Structures are given as structure tokens and as C-alpha cells.
Short mmCIF file of C-alpha atoms in Angstrom, two decimals:
data_model
loop_
_atom_site.label_atom_id
_atom_site.label_comp_id
_atom_site.label_asym_id
_atom_site.label_seq_id
_atom_site.Cartn_x
_atom_site.Cartn_y
_atom_site.Cartn_z
CA MET A 1 48.81 27.67 -10.61
CA THR A 2 48.98 23.90 -11.01
CA SER A 3 52.12 22.61 -12.75
CA THR A 4 50.80 19.13 -13.51
CA LEU A 5 48.75 18.36 -16.59
CA SER A 6 46.02 15.79 -15.98
CA ILE A 7 43.63 14.47 -18.63
CA LEU A 8 40.68 12.32 -17.55
CA GLY A 9 42.51 11.33 -14.39
CA THR A 10 45.77 10.46 -16.18
CA THR A 11 48.86 12.47 -15.30
CA ILE A 12 50.70 13.57 -18.46
CA ARG A 13 54.47 13.50 -17.99
CA ARG A 14 56.71 16.33 -19.21
CA ASP A 15 60.34 16.29 -20.22
CA ALA A 16 62.99 18.85 -19.25
CA GLU A 17 62.15 21.01 -22.28
CA GLY A 18 58.44 21.17 -21.43
CA ARG A 19 57.13 18.71 -24.00
CA PHE A 20 54.23 16.41 -23.07
CA CYS A 21 54.13 12.63 -23.32
CA LEU A 22 52.02 11.41 -26.26
CA ASN A 23 51.88 7.91 -24.77
CA ASP A 24 50.21 9.26 -21.61
CA CYS A 25 47.69 11.14 -23.78
CA HIS A 26 46.98 7.89 -25.61
CA LYS A 27 46.35 6.19 -22.26
CA ALA A 28 44.00 9.02 -21.24
CA SER A 29 42.04 8.66 -24.50
CA GLY A 30 41.24 5.02 -23.74
CA GLY A 31 44.37 3.33 -25.05
CA LEU A 32 42.84 1.82 -28.17
CA LYS A 33 45.47 0.36 -30.49
CA LYS A 34 44.16 2.25 -33.52
CA ASP A 35 44.72 5.55 -31.68
CA GLY A 36 48.40 4.86 -30.92
CA PRO A 37 50.83 7.79 -31.31
CA SER A 38 52.86 5.95 -33.96
CA TYR A 39 49.80 5.77 -36.21
CA PHE A 40 49.20 9.49 -35.80
CA LEU A 41 52.85 10.36 -36.44
CA ALA A 42 52.72 8.36 -39.68
CA THR A 43 50.13 10.72 -41.18
CA SER A 44 51.21 13.37 -43.64
CA LYS A 45 49.43 16.07 -41.63
CA ALA A 46 51.39 15.22 -38.49
CA GLN A 47 54.68 15.23 -40.37
CA GLU A 48 53.86 18.57 -42.00
CA LEU A 49 53.02 20.07 -38.61
CA ILE A 50 56.21 18.76 -36.99
CA SER A 51 58.35 20.03 -39.87
CA LYS A 52 56.65 23.44 -39.73
CA LEU A 53 57.14 23.76 -35.97
CA ALA A 54 60.76 22.65 -36.24
CA SER A 55 61.47 25.22 -38.97
CA GLU A 56 59.87 28.03 -36.98
CA GLY A 57 61.45 27.11 -33.65
CA HIS A 58 57.88 27.50 -32.39
CA THR A 59 58.41 25.61 -29.16
CA GLY A 60 61.04 28.04 -27.94
CA LYS A 61 64.59 27.54 -26.65
CA SER A 62 66.42 24.79 -28.54
CA ALA A 63 63.70 22.18 -28.03
CA GLY A 64 62.19 20.56 -31.11
CA PRO A 65 58.49 19.69 -31.37
CA LEU A 66 59.11 15.95 -30.94
CA LYS A 67 61.55 13.79 -28.99
CA VAL A 68 61.74 10.07 -28.26
CA VAL A 69 63.07 9.18 -24.79
CA ASN A 70 64.46 5.72 -24.02
CA ASP A 71 66.22 6.24 -20.70
CA GLY A 72 64.50 3.31 -18.99
CA ILE A 73 62.58 5.63 -16.66
CA ASN A 74 60.66 8.18 -18.72
CA ASN A 75 60.33 6.16 -21.91
CA GLY A 76 57.94 7.62 -24.44
CA THR A 77 57.44 10.13 -27.24
CA TYR A 78 57.26 13.71 -26.02
CA ALA A 79 55.66 16.46 -28.12
CA SER A 80 54.90 20.16 -28.01
CA LYS A 81 51.45 21.44 -27.11
CA GLU A 82 50.62 22.05 -30.77
CA VAL A 83 51.35 18.43 -31.63
CA ILE A 84 49.32 17.24 -28.62
CA TYR A 85 46.34 19.31 -29.82
CA ALA A 86 46.63 17.85 -33.34
CA TYR A 87 46.89 14.32 -31.93
CA ALA A 88 43.78 14.82 -29.81
CA MET A 89 41.81 16.15 -32.80
CA TRP A 90 42.97 13.16 -34.86
CA ILE A 91 41.47 10.81 -32.24
CA ASN A 92 38.10 12.56 -32.05
CA VAL A 93 36.47 15.93 -31.34
CA ASP A 94 35.40 15.03 -27.80
CA PHE A 95 38.93 14.14 -26.75
CA HIS A 96 40.23 17.27 -28.50
CA LEU A 97 37.94 19.44 -26.36
CA THR A 98 38.97 17.54 -23.23
CA VAL A 99 42.65 18.20 -23.97
CA ILE A 100 42.05 21.91 -24.67
CA ARG A 101 40.23 22.30 -21.37
CA ALA A 102 42.94 20.41 -19.51
CA PHE A 103 45.57 22.79 -20.90
CA ASP A 104 43.37 25.76 -19.96
CA ALA A 105 43.23 24.41 -16.43
CA LEU A 106 47.01 24.05 -16.41
CA VAL A 107 47.51 27.66 -17.50
CA THR A 108 44.84 29.27 -15.33
CA GLY A 109 45.16 27.03 -12.28
CA GLN A 110 41.48 26.15 -12.45
CA ILE A 111 40.24 23.12 -10.56
CA THR A 112 39.78 20.17 -12.86
CA PRO A 113 36.26 18.71 -13.23
CA PRO A 114 35.16 16.27 -10.53
CA ALA A 115 35.98 12.60 -10.94
CA LEU A 116 33.47 10.42 -12.77
CA SER A 117 30.83 8.66 -10.74
CA GLU A 118 30.92 4.89 -10.38
CA GLN A 119 28.04 4.59 -12.87
CA GLU A 120 29.87 6.78 -15.42
CA ILE A 121 33.07 4.75 -15.05
CA VAL A 122 31.17 1.49 -15.63
CA ALA A 123 29.41 3.00 -18.67
CA GLN A 124 32.71 4.16 -20.19
CA ALA A 125 34.38 0.81 -19.55
CA LEU A 126 31.45 -1.01 -21.17
CA GLN A 127 31.59 1.28 -24.21
CA ILE A 128 35.34 0.69 -24.65
CA THR A 129 34.90 -3.07 -24.26
CA VAL A 130 32.18 -3.20 -26.91
CA ARG A 131 34.33 -1.21 -29.34
CA GLN A 132 37.32 -3.48 -28.75
CA VAL A 133 35.22 -6.61 -29.35
CA GLU A 134 33.88 -5.18 -32.62
CA GLU A 135 37.40 -4.28 -33.76
CA LEU A 136 38.61 -7.79 -32.93
CA LYS A 137 35.74 -9.33 -34.92
CA ALA A 138 36.56 -7.17 -37.93
CA GLU A 139 40.26 -8.03 -37.65
CA ASN A 140 39.54 -11.75 -37.47
CA ALA A 141 37.35 -11.52 -40.57
CA ILE A 142 40.14 -9.83 -42.53
CA LEU A 143 42.72 -12.31 -41.29
CA ALA A 144 40.75 -15.37 -42.49
CA PRO A 145 43.51 -16.83 -44.72
CA LYS A 146 42.79 -17.70 -48.31
CA ALA A 147 46.33 -18.28 -49.57
CA GLU A 148 48.91 -20.78 -48.28
CA VAL A 149 51.42 -18.07 -47.42
CA ALA A 150 48.74 -16.20 -45.48
CA GLU A 151 48.20 -19.27 -43.33
CA LYS A 152 51.92 -19.36 -42.47
CA ILE A 153 52.17 -15.78 -41.26
CA ALA A 154 48.71 -14.90 -39.93
CA GLY A 155 49.51 -16.30 -36.49
CA SER A 156 52.57 -14.11 -36.02
CA ASP A 157 52.47 -10.85 -34.07
CA GLY A 158 55.78 -9.43 -35.29
CA LEU A 159 56.70 -6.62 -37.65
CA TYR A 160 58.28 -7.29 -41.02
CA THR A 161 60.64 -4.99 -42.91
CA LEU A 162 59.84 -4.55 -46.60
CA ASN A 163 62.49 -7.11 -47.48
CA LEU A 164 61.16 -9.70 -45.02
CA SER A 165 57.58 -8.90 -46.04
CA ALA A 166 58.43 -9.68 -49.66
CA LYS A 167 60.02 -12.98 -48.62
CA ALA A 168 57.00 -13.89 -46.50
CA ALA A 169 54.74 -13.13 -49.46
CA GLN A 170 57.05 -15.16 -51.72
CA MET A 171 57.69 -12.22 -54.05
CA PRO A 172 60.76 -10.31 -55.23
CA LEU A 173 61.17 -7.09 -53.26
CA ASN A 174 60.56 -4.82 -56.27
CA GLN A 175 57.34 -6.72 -57.09
CA PHE A 176 56.14 -6.50 -53.49
CA THR A 177 56.78 -2.76 -53.23
CA ARG A 178 55.22 -2.16 -56.66
CA ILE A 179 52.03 -3.98 -55.66
CA ALA A 180 51.95 -2.32 -52.23
CA HIS A 181 52.34 1.09 -53.86
CA ALA A 182 49.77 0.41 -56.59
CA ASN A 183 47.20 -0.67 -53.98
CA GLY A 184 47.67 2.34 -51.73
CA PHE A 185 49.69 0.81 -48.92
CA ILE A 186 52.97 2.74 -49.26
CA PHE A 187 54.36 5.79 -51.04
CA LYS A 188 57.74 7.40 -51.62
CA GLN A 189 58.62 10.49 -49.59
CA ASN A 190 62.04 12.11 -50.02
CA GLY A 191 63.35 8.88 -51.44
CA LYS A 192 62.07 6.79 -48.50
CA TRP A 193 59.07 4.49 -48.36
CA ASN A 194 56.31 5.63 -46.02
CA ALA A 195 52.88 4.14 -45.28
CA TYR A 196 49.51 5.75 -45.87
CA SER A 197 47.79 6.67 -42.63
CA ASP A 198 44.63 4.66 -43.38
CA LYS A 199 46.71 1.50 -43.77
CA VAL A 200 48.53 2.26 -40.51
CA LYS A 201 45.24 2.78 -38.69
CA ALA A 202 43.87 -0.42 -40.22
CA GLY A 203 46.81 -2.32 -38.71
CA TYR A 204 48.34 -3.30 -42.06
CA CYS A 205 51.51 -1.25 -41.68
CA TYR A 206 53.63 0.35 -38.98
CA VAL A 207 56.07 3.24 -39.31
CA LYS A 208 59.04 3.99 -37.11
CA PHE A 209 60.69 7.39 -37.28
CA HIS A 210 64.43 7.64 -36.85
CA PRO A 211 65.76 11.09 -35.88
CA TYR A 212 68.73 12.56 -37.70
CA ARG A 213 70.35 15.95 -38.26
CA ASP A 214 70.32 17.55 -41.69
CA ARG A 215 73.17 19.64 -43.11
CA ASP A 216 71.91 22.69 -41.24
CA GLY A 217 71.88 20.81 -37.96
CA ASP A 218 68.07 20.72 -37.77
CA GLU A 219 66.42 17.61 -36.39
CA ARG A 220 64.52 15.58 -38.97
CA PHE A 221 62.75 12.24 -38.92
CA SER A 222 63.28 9.47 -41.46
CA PRO A 223 60.46 6.89 -41.83
CA GLN A 224 60.96 3.13 -41.92
CA VAL A 225 57.98 1.06 -43.04
CA PHE A 226 57.07 -2.32 -41.56
CA PHE A 227 54.23 -4.63 -42.58
CA THR A 228 52.21 -6.54 -40.03
CA PRO A 229 51.14 -10.14 -40.67
CA LYS A 230 47.66 -8.80 -41.35
CA GLY A 231 49.04 -6.37 -43.93
CA ILE A 232 51.02 -9.08 -45.73
CA THR A 233 47.99 -11.37 -45.65
CA ARG A 234 45.80 -8.66 -47.16
CA LEU A 235 48.32 -7.91 -49.91
CA VAL A 236 48.60 -11.60 -50.75
CA GLN A 237 44.82 -11.80 -50.95
CA ILE A 238 44.69 -8.77 -53.26
CA THR A 239 47.38 -10.29 -55.48
CA GLY A 240 45.43 -13.55 -55.72
CA GLN A 241 42.40 -11.63 -56.96
CA HIS A 242 44.21 -10.23 -60.04
#
């Protein structure tokens, strides 16, 4: 039986507890920015699944369903098979089926499907390129600045905390968060601000999850919301329309 998981020619790394690397799965899916693991993990469904698996000890041993590794060698986010399946479904049905079949091959030792022909590789590359160009056009249209503050930040590629986002938008923090909440950018979850998944996928927000242990010693993840320049620009534009 093969011990290596391969998806569309990409080897998926595993950690010592048997979890699989979400970043490698993202690469196998085509590596589009909108399909990044952080966007998936920001969704309420992903968080519910991770919490459920953690409470059930579903992955076995003492391993949790999710772990971030920053050892300089195997950097990435590693997840249980259930989380990998959910991530693949979130991307699209075709990739979900590909992942299921790859795991079946891992378990049964079946030979993986033959490599794509040269013509198929060219066709896939062309399809990905066209999609990326269309996404870039849409992003440029949204980023066309209408307000003075938008012009100052639209060229940046950094991430802004809520406090810095408010300063960039020239608003008090409570006003910025109130407007962001009222317009469906962010919401409160267990006393912490989180971002709606559609705004994360649109590139307006970004969410980092910081692991911590609760009173029972269980691993939990606390969200921290960041706004992108595009997100701040969009919020400023919305505010100018009121």
C-alpha cells in the first residue's frame, strides 16, 4: 500500500500525527488566491467542523484536527482528513471528487491515474490563466479610487489591523467597526471580531487564527481580523455613498 498522498501530481506532506498539509492541497487545486486555506478556515462552517472534531477527538491519539507548523522546514497548516475533504468541497465539486479518489488510492494502494497529456496540461494552464486575468480585471475595477484616502492606500499590498484600518480610513475605531459590521464585513464571535467568508474570498479581509488552550486544556483558535487595502477602499467608497 502506498504511504504517500498525491493529488494531481502534487505530493501532500504529512506531519508526525498524520495530518495533511492544506497548503499542498491548495497548490494541487491550482493555487488561486481566492482558494487559499486561510479563506476557507475563516468560514463559519470550517470553524464549526474543527470545533466538532476537536471536541470528539475524532482524529485519534492526542492530535487535534488542525495545526500550524513554522519550523522553517515543513511550514504550513496541517489538517485531518475530514477538514481536507471539507476544504476540497469548498473549492469545487470536481476537486472534491479528485481528493476523495486520491485518499481511496492511498488506502487501497491503487495506482493513481496516468499523468495528463501535453495537450491536457496546456488546456488546464490556459484555463487557469484566463480565470486569473478575469479576476485581476474585476479587482482593478473595484480598486478604482473615488475618495482621497482610497488613493493613498490602494497601492499598498499589506494587511491592516482594525485599528490601523480605521486610521487609514480617517475614522474613529468604533465608527469603522460599526460601519464594517453594518455592511456585512465583520461580525462578533465569542467577543472577538471575525470576517464574513464572502468578504474574505473577495479579498477585502483576512483572518489569522491564533491557537490557545481553554480551561479544559483543549486547543482552540482565536480569530484576528485584518483589512486589505482593497477592503478599506471599498468601505470608504460605501461610506461616501451614504
